[in-house]
Amino acid sequence: MRIAQVAPLYEAVPPPTYGGTERVIAGLCDGLADLGHDVTLFAANASSTRARLERVSRPLRAEMSREELIEVAPHLHLRMLADVADRCEEFDVVHSHVDLWSLPFAHRSAAPWLLTLHGRLDVDPMQEVLPLYPGVALVSISNDQRVPLRGRELRWAGTVYNGLDLGHYPAHDRPRDGHLAFVGRISPEKGPTLAIEVARRSGLPLQLAAKVDPMDEEYFGAEVEPLLGDDAQLVGEVDEDHKPAFLASAVATLFPSDWPEPFGLVLLESMAAGTPVIALRRGAVPEIVEDGVSGFICDDVDEMVAAVGRVSEIDREECRRQAARFGADVMCAGYLDIYRSLCWSPGQAARRSVPAGSAASAGG
């Protein structure tokens, strides 16, 4: 198939450090290209892919101020989407990962468009704008992600769980230094202050491998930085080469995300490293983590503290086996199944043949 993949411009694909959506897109593009599909990736100019790369702009988050991210970044994304729309006859399907800005272009395009929603759907813009485009094909990254839009007239093409190339997560020895890990972004919804509380109450040191986004600098300075110390250290962002070892060295990964988490890529990364996850029961967490098998799902901080004392019950090799359910190959198969459905319509021939053997996506 001729497939266009349209990525956000905030980070390179894949990102050097933080950027879950961009890592997922990287795995999808490389996986589809390896399967013999003609894939074109529209992305930031520092990206690297086995697909054909259309360089759009510099990675925005590293070079723009908070004001520029608000005022200028939307226009750069809209221009990219307009350029993709002008070239839609070159593709059998256009797969956008740029959320609401994609909708007007998908609505008017002669080629099938698919929009994967990577963020939360319980916020007003999503509630108000998505129903204006009931004909645009949408994909959720978990079944729980759809709950806030239940009953709305929307065209759900399926649920495809995020996947990663897990080949660079080799087996490691059991951790020896007895610390807990927190990986992600320093923001209120990710719960870094809760992670620090859990670690201190558990009597174990915490290492926070986290990004401080320009949008969250005020929160970091006021709420998180005063809590840091010898037993709660901000080690900065960890790149992809070092992340597997960082996670594998921890007794457990704390995931106190306190919002309707659409997926939670850190859950998958920790499991792939063989490290149990201790997470709050929010959003998609129960779809990713099997309680008592790959970690513990908790209802509050007290339960998270108690779970730290039980991590020895978790088989680290079983964590790795659980992660294999979310490999990039599984994700690619799910999306190919949806691409096929979009390229056919009742009574019409396919726009272009699609290789057989693709696995169906979860949900629908």
GROMACS .gro file of C-alpha atoms in nm:
model
  364
    1MET     CA    1   0.000   0.000   0.000
    2ARG     CA    2   0.097   0.364  -0.041
    3ILE     CA    3   0.066   0.503   0.310
    4ALA     CA    4   0.126   0.856   0.436
    5GLN     CA    5   0.210   0.888   0.805
    6VAL     CA    6   0.173   1.241   0.948
    7ALA     CA    7   0.353   1.305   1.278
    8PRO     CA    8   0.343   1.593   1.526
    9LEU     CA    9   0.633   1.833   1.477
   10TYR     CA   10   0.722   1.882   1.843
   11GLU     CA   11   0.982   1.603   1.848
   12ALA     CA   12   1.183   1.406   1.595
   13VAL     CA   13   1.065   1.058   1.496
   14PRO     CA   14   1.193   0.875   1.691
   15PRO     CA   15   1.267   1.131   1.963
   16PRO     CA   16   1.612   1.140   2.121
   17THR     CA   17   1.460   1.127   2.469
   18TYR     CA   18   1.099   1.202   2.570
   19GLY     CA   19   0.819   1.155   2.317
   20GLY     CA   20   0.593   0.852   2.338
   21THR     CA   21   0.377   0.926   2.035
   22GLU     CA   22   0.682   0.980   1.817
   23ARG     CA   23   0.835   0.647   1.924
   24VAL     CA   24   0.513   0.470   1.835
   25ILE     CA   25   0.508   0.637   1.493
   26ALA     CA   26   0.870   0.536   1.437
   27GLY     CA   27   0.790   0.172   1.509
   28LEU     CA   28   0.486   0.184   1.284
   29CYS     CA   29   0.671   0.341   0.989
   30ASP     CA   30   0.969   0.106   1.013
   31GLY     CA   31   0.747  -0.198   1.058
   32LEU     CA   32   0.527  -0.114   0.759
   33ALA     CA   33   0.831  -0.039   0.542
   34ASP     CA   34   0.989  -0.370   0.643
   35LEU     CA   35   0.670  -0.543   0.529
   36GLY     CA   36   0.717  -0.394   0.182
   37HIS     CA   37   0.471  -0.106   0.196
   38ASP     CA   38   0.544   0.232   0.035
   39VAL     CA   39   0.543   0.457   0.341
   40THR     CA   40   0.599   0.833   0.343
   41LEU     CA   41   0.654   1.000   0.679
   42PHE     CA   42   0.584   1.373   0.719
   43ALA     CA   43   0.776   1.478   1.028
   44ALA     CA   44   1.035   1.706   1.185
   45ASN     CA   45   1.356   1.730   0.986
   46ALA     CA   46   1.571   1.553   1.249
   47SER     CA   47   1.372   1.232   1.207
   48SER     CA   48   1.518   0.900   1.100
   49THR     CA   49   1.311   0.626   0.938
   50ARG     CA   50   1.321   0.333   0.700
   51ALA     CA   51   1.025   0.495   0.525
   52ARG     CA   52   1.056   0.789   0.284
   53LEU     CA   53   1.099   1.105   0.491
   54GLU     CA   54   0.937   1.438   0.403
   55ARG     CA   55   1.114   1.692   0.625
   56VAL     CA   56   0.873   1.962   0.741
   57SER     CA   57   1.038   2.175   1.012
   58ARG     CA   58   1.285   2.164   1.298
   59PRO     CA   59   1.166   1.982   1.613
   60LEU     CA   60   0.960   2.252   1.778
   61ARG     CA   61   0.964   2.170   2.149
   62ALA     CA   62   1.339   2.205   2.189
   63GLU     CA   63   1.361   2.538   2.006
   64MET     CA   64   1.039   2.724   2.082
   65SER     CA   65   0.935   2.921   2.387
   66ARG     CA   66   0.608   2.853   2.561
   67GLU     CA   67   0.447   3.142   2.375
   68GLU     CA   68   0.571   3.017   2.038
   69LEU     CA   69   0.441   2.668   2.108
   70ILE     CA   70   0.098   2.820   2.165
   71GLU     CA   71   0.095   3.082   1.889
   72VAL     CA   72   0.317   2.949   1.608
   73ALA     CA   73   0.322   2.568   1.630
   74PRO     CA   74  -0.045   2.526   1.528
   75HIS     CA   75   0.016   2.712   1.203
   76LEU     CA   76   0.314   2.493   1.113
   77HIS     CA   77   0.105   2.182   1.168
   78LEU     CA   78  -0.183   2.320   0.963
   79ARG     CA   79   0.050   2.401   0.675
   80MET     CA   80   0.189   2.047   0.683
   81LEU     CA   81  -0.161   1.901   0.677
   82ALA     CA   82  -0.257   2.125   0.386
   83ASP     CA   83   0.045   2.003   0.191
   84VAL     CA   84  -0.046   1.641   0.264
   85ALA     CA   85  -0.403   1.705   0.151
   86ASP     CA   86  -0.276   1.855  -0.176
   87ARG     CA   87  -0.085   1.532  -0.241
   88CYS     CA   88  -0.355   1.287  -0.130
   89GLU     CA   89  -0.379   1.126  -0.476
   90GLU     CA   90  -0.029   0.986  -0.414
   91PHE     CA   91  -0.154   0.768  -0.127
   92ASP     CA   92  -0.400   0.488  -0.070
   93VAL     CA   93  -0.448   0.604   0.288
   94VAL     CA   94  -0.336   0.901   0.496
   95HIS     CA   95  -0.275   0.818   0.863
   96SER     CA   96  -0.251   1.127   1.080
   97HIS     CA   97  -0.136   1.147   1.441
   98VAL     CA   98  -0.200   1.523   1.469
   99ASP     CA   99  -0.536   1.512   1.646
  100LEU     CA  100  -0.802   1.780   1.591
  101TRP     CA  101  -0.612   1.984   1.333
  102SER     CA  102  -0.643   1.690   1.093
  103LEU     CA  103  -1.023   1.684   1.089
  104PRO     CA  104  -1.110   1.951   0.826
  105PHE     CA  105  -0.855   1.802   0.583
  106ALA     CA  106  -0.975   1.446   0.640
  107HIS     CA  107  -1.336   1.556   0.600
  108ARG     CA  108  -1.279   1.699   0.251
  109SER     CA  109  -1.022   1.452   0.116
  110ALA     CA  110  -1.086   1.218  -0.175
  111ALA     CA  111  -0.840   0.969  -0.022
  112PRO     CA  112  -0.922   0.775   0.296
  113TRP     CA  113  -0.783   0.938   0.612
  114LEU     CA  114  -0.738   0.773   0.948
  115LEU     CA  115  -0.683   0.970   1.267
  116THR     CA  116  -0.526   0.806   1.573
  117LEU     CA  117  -0.616   0.993   1.891
  118HIS     CA  118  -0.315   0.978   2.122
  119GLY     CA  119  -0.439   1.202   2.404
  120ARG     CA  120  -0.721   1.228   2.653
  121LEU     CA  121  -1.076   1.262   2.519
  122ASP     CA  122  -1.254   1.395   2.827
  123VAL     CA  123  -1.158   1.759   2.762
  124ASP     CA  124  -1.390   2.019   2.610
  125PRO     CA  125  -1.218   2.060   2.269
  126MET     CA  126  -1.246   1.688   2.200
  127GLN     CA  127  -1.603   1.674   2.326
  128GLU     CA  128  -1.710   1.967   2.109
  129VAL     CA  129  -1.506   1.925   1.790
  130LEU     CA  130  -1.493   1.550   1.719
  131PRO     CA  131  -1.873   1.517   1.674
  132LEU     CA  132  -1.857   1.786   1.402
  133TYR     CA  133  -1.684   1.529   1.178
  134PRO     CA  134  -1.882   1.205   1.218
  135GLY     CA  135  -1.751   1.062   0.890
  136VAL     CA  136  -1.380   1.076   0.975
  137ALA     CA  137  -1.233   0.736   1.068
  138LEU     CA  138  -1.089   0.735   1.419
  139VAL     CA  139  -0.866   0.493   1.609
  140SER     CA  140  -0.832   0.480   1.986
  141ILE     CA  141  -0.519   0.348   2.157
  142SER     CA  142  -0.721   0.178   2.432
  143ASN     CA  143  -1.083   0.092   2.483
  144ASP     CA  144  -1.106   0.304   2.797
  145GLN     CA  145  -0.993   0.609   2.601
  146ARG     CA  146  -1.330   0.615   2.422
  147VAL     CA  147  -1.544   0.618   2.737
  148PRO     CA  148  -1.586   1.000   2.759
  149LEU     CA  149  -1.729   1.001   2.405
  150ARG     CA  150  -1.969   0.713   2.454
  151GLY     CA  151  -2.297   0.779   2.278
  152ARG     CA  152  -2.153   1.037   2.037
  153GLU     CA  153  -2.197   0.991   1.661
  154LEU     CA  154  -1.840   0.901   1.570
  155ARG     CA  155  -1.681   0.662   1.324
  156TRP     CA  156  -1.458   0.434   1.528
  157ALA     CA  157  -1.248   0.219   1.294
  158GLY     CA  158  -1.097   0.022   1.582
  159THR     CA  159  -0.869   0.019   1.882
  160VAL     CA  160  -0.500  -0.049   1.817
  161TYR     CA  161  -0.276  -0.061   2.121
  162ASN     CA  162   0.054   0.121   2.099
  163GLY     CA  163   0.349  -0.101   2.018
  164LEU     CA  164   0.727  -0.074   2.030
  165ASP     CA  165   1.023  -0.256   1.884
  166LEU     CA  166   1.117  -0.451   2.195
  167GLY     CA  167   1.433  -0.598   2.045
  168HIS     CA  168   1.657  -0.352   2.232
  169TYR     CA  169   1.514  -0.457   2.570
  170PRO     CA  170   1.740  -0.757   2.646
  171ALA     CA  171   1.712  -0.960   2.964
  172HIS     CA  172   1.903  -0.808   3.257
  173ASP     CA  173   2.010  -0.940   3.594
  174ARG     CA  174   1.787  -0.865   3.890
  175PRO     CA  175   1.830  -0.510   4.028
  176ARG     CA  176   2.094  -0.472   4.296
  177ASP     CA  177   2.072  -0.113   4.419
  178GLY     CA  178   1.716  -0.117   4.548
  179HIS     CA  179   1.572   0.202   4.400
  180LEU     CA  180   1.236   0.284   4.247
  181ALA     CA  181   1.197   0.450   3.907
  182PHE     CA  182   0.970   0.719   3.763
  183VAL     CA  183   0.988   0.784   3.388
  184GLY     CA  184   0.793   1.043   3.194
  185ARG     CA  185   0.712   1.410   3.204
  186ILE     CA  186   0.703   1.639   3.506
  187SER     CA  187   0.340   1.748   3.501
  188PRO     CA  188   0.054   1.737   3.753
  189GLU     CA  189  -0.135   1.458   3.577
  190LYS     CA  190   0.170   1.228   3.572
  191GLY     CA  191   0.193   1.238   3.952
  192PRO     CA  192   0.564   1.294   4.026
  193THR     CA  193   0.484   1.426   4.375
  194LEU     CA  194   0.286   1.109   4.445
  195ALA     CA  195   0.581   0.900   4.329
  196ILE     CA  196   0.806   1.082   4.575
  197GLU     CA  197   0.555   1.023   4.856
  198VAL     CA  198   0.529   0.651   4.776
  199ALA     CA  199   0.907   0.611   4.767
  200ARG     CA  200   0.965   0.794   5.096
  201ARG     CA  201   0.694   0.605   5.275
  202SER     CA  202   0.841   0.281   5.138
  203GLY     CA  203   1.191   0.367   5.255
  204LEU     CA  204   1.342   0.330   4.906
  205PRO     CA  205   1.521   0.596   4.701
  206LEU     CA  206   1.357   0.724   4.384
  207GLN     CA  207   1.519   0.817   4.055
  208LEU     CA  208   1.305   1.039   3.832
  209ALA     CA  209   1.408   1.015   3.467
  210ALA     CA  210   1.180   1.293   3.360
  211LYS     CA  211   1.142   1.584   3.122
  212VAL     CA  212   1.049   1.933   3.234
  213ASP     CA  213   0.852   2.077   2.943
  214PRO     CA  214   0.841   2.456   2.898
  215MET     CA  215   0.468   2.438   2.966
  216ASP     CA  216   0.534   2.275   3.307
  217GLU     CA  217   0.828   2.479   3.439
  218GLU     CA  218   0.612   2.672   3.684
  219TYR     CA  219   0.463   2.351   3.827
  220PHE     CA  220   0.808   2.196   3.860
  221GLY     CA  221   0.951   2.494   4.045
  222ALA     CA  222   0.658   2.528   4.283
  223GLU     CA  223   0.556   2.168   4.354
  224VAL     CA  224   0.828   1.920   4.259
  225GLU     CA  225   1.169   2.082   4.301
  226PRO     CA  226   1.119   2.152   4.674
  227LEU     CA  227   1.062   1.777   4.731
  228LEU     CA  228   1.384   1.662   4.568
  229GLY     CA  229   1.676   1.540   4.776
  230ASP     CA  230   1.925   1.258   4.813
  231ASP     CA  231   1.640   1.006   4.830
  232ALA     CA  232   1.446   1.156   4.537
  233GLN     CA  233   1.678   1.256   4.254
  234LEU     CA  234   1.587   1.408   3.919
  235VAL     CA  235   1.833   1.240   3.681
  236GLY     CA  236   1.693   1.408   3.368
  237GLU     CA  237   1.572   1.247   3.049
  238VAL     CA  238   1.708   0.906   2.959
  239ASP     CA  239   1.767   0.833   2.591
  240GLU     CA  240   1.654   0.516   2.416
  241ASP     CA  241   1.997   0.354   2.440
  242HIS     CA  242   2.005   0.384   2.818
  243LYS     CA  243   1.637   0.351   2.908
  244PRO     CA  244   1.622  -0.035   2.907
  245ALA     CA  245   1.910  -0.059   3.156
  246PHE     CA  246   1.770   0.226   3.367
  247LEU     CA  247   1.434   0.054   3.399
  248ALA     CA  248   1.583  -0.291   3.450
  249SER     CA  249   1.796  -0.165   3.739
  250ALA     CA  250   1.488  -0.060   3.939
  251VAL     CA  251   1.298  -0.269   4.189
  252ALA     CA  252   0.976  -0.136   4.038
  253THR     CA  253   0.851   0.148   3.820
  254LEU     CA  254   0.601   0.382   3.986
  255PHE     CA  255   0.319   0.499   3.763
  256PRO     CA  256   0.098   0.726   3.978
  257SER     CA  257  -0.062   0.886   3.673
  258ASP     CA  258  -0.373   1.059   3.808
  259TRP     CA  259  -0.573   1.121   3.491
  260PRO     CA  260  -0.761   0.902   3.239
  261GLU     CA  261  -0.438   0.764   3.089
  262PRO     CA  262  -0.504   0.680   2.720
  263PHE     CA  263  -0.231   0.413   2.714
  264GLY     CA  264   0.085   0.470   2.920
  265LEU     CA  265   0.389   0.372   2.714
  266VAL     CA  266   0.607   0.362   3.026
  267LEU     CA  267   0.406   0.062   3.143
  268LEU     CA  268   0.506  -0.130   2.834
  269GLU     CA  269   0.870  -0.017   2.852
  270SER     CA  270   0.902  -0.121   3.216
  271MET     CA  271   0.747  -0.461   3.152
  272ALA     CA  272   0.979  -0.514   2.854
  273ALA     CA  273   1.275  -0.446   3.085
  274GLY     CA  274   1.142  -0.708   3.326
  275THR     CA  275   1.053  -0.451   3.590
  276PRO     CA  276   0.715  -0.470   3.768
  277VAL     CA  277   0.485  -0.170   3.749
  278ILE     CA  278   0.302  -0.020   4.047
  279ALA     CA  279   0.026   0.197   3.903
  280LEU     CA  280  -0.289   0.380   3.999
  281ARG     CA  281  -0.609   0.238   3.851
  282ARG     CA  282  -0.665   0.510   3.593
  283GLY     CA  283  -0.769   0.501   3.230
  284ALA     CA  284  -0.613   0.220   3.025
  285VAL     CA  285  -0.386   0.085   3.301
  286PRO     CA  286  -0.595  -0.234   3.354
  287GLU     CA  287  -0.577  -0.303   2.979
  288ILE     CA  288  -0.195  -0.298   2.984
  289VAL     CA  289  -0.097  -0.433   3.327
  290GLU     CA  290  -0.223  -0.765   3.461
  291ASP     CA  291  -0.262  -0.717   3.834
  292GLY     CA  292  -0.040  -0.956   4.028
  293VAL     CA  293   0.133  -1.077   3.710
  294SER     CA  294   0.321  -0.784   3.557
  295GLY     CA  295   0.273  -0.549   3.851
  296PHE     CA  296   0.010  -0.415   4.085
  297ILE     CA  297  -0.287  -0.191   4.010
  298CYS     CA  298  -0.375   0.026   4.309
  299ASP     CA  299  -0.663   0.251   4.406
  300ASP     CA  300  -0.465   0.498   4.616
  301VAL     CA  301  -0.121   0.589   4.748
  302ASP     CA  302  -0.160   0.363   5.053
  303GLU     CA  303  -0.205   0.063   4.824
  304MET     CA  304   0.096   0.169   4.616
  305VAL     CA  305   0.312   0.179   4.930
  306ALA     CA  306   0.192  -0.168   5.026
  307ALA     CA  307   0.260  -0.295   4.675
  308VAL     CA  308   0.625  -0.189   4.693
  309GLY     CA  309   0.666  -0.448   4.967
  310ARG     CA  310   0.523  -0.718   4.741
  311VAL     CA  311   0.730  -0.672   4.424
  312SER     CA  312   0.927  -0.989   4.497
  313GLU     CA  313   0.606  -1.179   4.413
  314ILE     CA  314   0.632  -1.071   4.048
  315ASP     CA  315   0.825  -1.288   3.801
  316ARG     CA  316   1.039  -1.050   3.597
  317GLU     CA  317   1.049  -1.288   3.301
  318GLU     CA  318   0.671  -1.296   3.302
  319CYS     CA  319   0.677  -0.915   3.281
  320ARG     CA  320   0.878  -0.949   2.961
  321ARG     CA  321   0.636  -1.205   2.820
  322GLN     CA  322   0.346  -0.973   2.896
  323ALA     CA  323   0.519  -0.690   2.709
  324ALA     CA  324   0.542  -0.904   2.395
  325ARG     CA  325   0.165  -0.857   2.353
  326PHE     CA  326   0.243  -0.498   2.256
  327GLY     CA  327   0.520  -0.544   2.002
  328ALA     CA  328   0.544  -0.320   1.697
  329ASP     CA  329   0.454  -0.618   1.477
  330VAL     CA  330   0.120  -0.656   1.654
  331MET     CA  331   0.050  -0.284   1.615
  332CYS     CA  332   0.137  -0.288   1.244
  333ALA     CA  333  -0.093  -0.584   1.184
  334GLY     CA  334  -0.379  -0.403   1.356
  335TYR     CA  335  -0.336  -0.090   1.149
  336LEU     CA  336  -0.303  -0.283   0.822
  337ASP     CA  337  -0.636  -0.445   0.893
  338ILE     CA  338  -0.794  -0.101   0.934
  339TYR     CA  339  -0.621   0.040   0.624
  340ARG     CA  340  -0.771  -0.249   0.427
  341SER     CA  341  -1.119  -0.169   0.554
  342LEU     CA  342  -1.083   0.199   0.457
  343CYS     CA  343  -0.963   0.118   0.106
  344TRP     CA  344  -1.270  -0.091   0.031
  345SER     CA  345  -1.630   0.017   0.015
  346PRO     CA  346  -1.943  -0.192  -0.051
  347GLY     CA  347  -1.972  -0.288  -0.418
  348GLN     CA  348  -1.641  -0.133  -0.514
  349ALA     CA  349  -1.298  -0.278  -0.587
  350ALA     CA  350  -1.007  -0.200  -0.361
  351ARG     CA  351  -0.808   0.113  -0.429
  352ARG     CA  352  -0.502  -0.109  -0.416
  353SER     CA  353  -0.445  -0.463  -0.294
  354VAL     CA  354  -0.336  -0.509   0.065
  355PRO     CA  355  -0.119  -0.804   0.176
  356ALA     CA  356  -0.320  -1.080   0.335
  357GLY     CA  357  -0.255  -1.215   0.681
  358SER     CA  358  -0.293  -0.896   0.884
  359ALA     CA  359  -0.431  -0.952   1.232
  360ALA     CA  360  -0.750  -0.776   1.332
  361SER     CA  361  -0.721  -0.488   1.574
  362ALA     CA  362  -0.871  -0.504   1.919
  363GLY     CA  363  -1.207  -0.339   1.968
  364GLY     CA  364  -1.400  -0.201   1.675
   0.00000   0.00000   0.00000
